[in-house]
Amino acid sequence: MSVWHRIGRLNDIPQQGARVVKTEAYGEIAIFRTLKDEIHALANTCPHKKGPLAQGIVHGAKVTCPLHNWTFDLSTGGTVGPDEGCAGHFPTKMEGDELFLKLEPTS
């Protein structure tokens, strides 16, 4: 049975920003908010050089790692462009302005 965990409110995260949720099972998970108020969750570690993705630049539905500019699609966790790899992606949902995270990676 899947469980949704309440992780805060929409306004806890600035547009085009992120915050980090610490979990026992998966370590740090970065929660991103786009300019269109879409919420996405990825493991907070770039698979390339372990850069903290929550400190990356959010642009459109992507985030760019602050260390070596690898770019990830926020809806899948997969890399964009010539790079190959995937940051763990986790399902999110919003009910009103409440945010929820499911601790079951999809990738």
Tab-separated table of C-alpha atoms in Angstrom:
chain	number	residue	atom	x	y	z
A	1	MET	CA	0.000	0.000	0.000
A	2	SER	CA	1.387	3.366	-1.001
A	3	VAL	CA	1.457	6.181	1.512
A	4	TRP	CA	1.490	9.881	0.795
A	5	HIS	CA	3.501	12.007	3.216
A	6	ARG	CA	2.550	15.641	3.792
A	7	ILE	CA	5.649	17.755	3.185
A	8	GLY	CA	4.379	21.316	3.506
A	9	ARG	CA	2.555	24.003	1.584
A	10	LEU	CA	3.058	25.373	-1.900
A	11	ASN	CA	4.240	28.737	-0.604
A	12	ASP	CA	6.969	27.039	1.465
A	13	ILE	CA	8.886	26.732	-1.814
A	14	PRO	CA	9.662	29.818	-3.927
A	15	GLN	CA	8.774	29.693	-7.610
A	16	GLN	CA	11.727	28.286	-9.575
A	17	GLY	CA	13.198	27.135	-6.276
A	18	ALA	CA	13.507	24.037	-4.151
A	19	ARG	CA	13.576	22.747	-0.622
A	20	VAL	CA	14.981	19.517	0.772
A	21	VAL	CA	13.099	16.773	2.590
A	22	LYS	CA	15.238	14.302	4.545
A	23	THR	CA	14.100	10.679	4.562
A	24	GLU	CA	15.501	7.574	6.199
A	25	ALA	CA	14.924	5.319	3.210
A	26	TYR	CA	16.102	7.564	0.346
A	27	GLY	CA	18.225	10.268	1.948
A	28	GLU	CA	17.608	13.837	0.813
A	29	ILE	CA	14.862	14.476	-1.723
A	30	ALA	CA	14.703	17.842	-3.486
A	31	ILE	CA	11.204	19.252	-3.955
A	32	PHE	CA	11.063	21.720	-6.864
A	33	ARG	CA	8.446	24.336	-7.724
A	34	THR	CA	8.299	25.629	-11.282
A	35	LEU	CA	7.146	29.057	-12.435
A	36	LYS	CA	3.772	27.412	-13.288
A	37	ASP	CA	3.481	26.099	-9.689
A	38	GLU	CA	4.127	22.492	-10.738
A	39	ILE	CA	5.749	20.393	-7.996
A	40	HIS	CA	8.353	17.705	-8.699
A	41	ALA	CA	10.625	15.580	-6.525
A	42	LEU	CA	14.065	14.189	-7.388
A	43	ALA	CA	16.828	12.630	-5.328
A	44	ASN	CA	18.977	15.546	-4.183
A	45	THR	CA	22.124	14.043	-5.673
A	46	CYS	CA	23.300	14.415	-9.252
A	47	PRO	CA	24.427	10.982	-10.519
A	48	HIS	CA	27.441	12.614	-12.195
A	49	LYS	CA	29.487	14.186	-9.368
A	50	LYS	CA	26.957	14.106	-6.508
A	51	GLY	CA	26.048	17.806	-6.823
A	52	PRO	CA	23.110	18.993	-4.682
A	53	LEU	CA	20.290	19.381	-7.220
A	54	ALA	CA	18.237	21.536	-4.814
A	55	GLN	CA	20.894	24.215	-5.292
A	56	GLY	CA	20.580	24.009	-9.073
A	57	ILE	CA	18.855	26.418	-11.426
A	58	VAL	CA	15.190	25.638	-12.165
A	59	HIS	CA	14.201	26.689	-15.695
A	60	GLY	CA	10.921	25.595	-17.226
A	61	ALA	CA	10.397	21.973	-16.180
A	62	LYS	CA	14.125	21.311	-15.800
A	63	VAL	CA	16.870	21.762	-13.234
A	64	THR	CA	20.567	22.197	-13.945
A	65	CYS	CA	23.096	20.788	-11.485
A	66	PRO	CA	25.167	23.566	-9.854
A	67	LEU	CA	28.448	21.658	-10.221
A	68	HIS	CA	28.800	20.600	-13.862
A	69	ASN	CA	25.660	21.819	-15.655
A	70	TRP	CA	23.995	18.462	-16.170
A	71	THR	CA	20.306	19.148	-16.831
A	72	PHE	CA	17.424	16.962	-15.622
A	73	ASP	CA	13.792	16.766	-16.696
A	74	LEU	CA	11.823	17.368	-13.498
A	75	SER	CA	8.919	15.152	-14.606
A	76	THR	CA	11.085	12.039	-15.084
A	77	GLY	CA	14.456	12.651	-13.418
A	78	GLY	CA	16.190	11.770	-16.682
A	79	THR	CA	19.012	13.846	-18.116
A	80	VAL	CA	18.464	16.180	-21.040
A	81	GLY	CA	20.856	16.548	-23.933
A	82	PRO	CA	24.045	14.641	-24.442
A	83	ASP	CA	24.420	13.541	-20.812
A	84	GLU	CA	23.174	10.118	-19.754
A	85	GLY	CA	21.803	9.273	-16.353
A	86	CYS	CA	18.866	9.691	-14.068
A	87	ALA	CA	18.254	11.230	-10.662
A	88	GLY	CA	15.671	9.279	-8.718
A	89	HIS	CA	12.182	10.647	-9.364
A	90	PHE	CA	9.380	10.500	-6.777
A	91	PRO	CA	5.629	11.090	-7.228
A	92	THR	CA	4.116	14.259	-5.766
A	93	LYS	CA	0.603	15.606	-5.511
A	94	MET	CA	-1.049	18.788	-4.327
A	95	GLU	CA	-4.408	19.019	-2.536
A	96	GLY	CA	-5.356	22.671	-2.239
A	97	ASP	CA	-2.036	24.199	-1.260
A	98	GLU	CA	-0.856	21.121	0.678
A	99	LEU	CA	2.026	19.144	-0.852
A	100	PHE	CA	2.446	15.374	-0.601
A	101	LEU	CA	5.281	13.033	-1.501
A	102	LYS	CA	5.173	9.283	-2.097
A	103	LEU	CA	8.374	7.500	-1.088
A	104	GLU	CA	8.383	5.128	-4.044
A	105	PRO	CA	10.897	6.165	-6.686
A	106	THR	CA	9.629	5.853	-10.244
A	107	SER	CA	13.089	5.817	-11.806
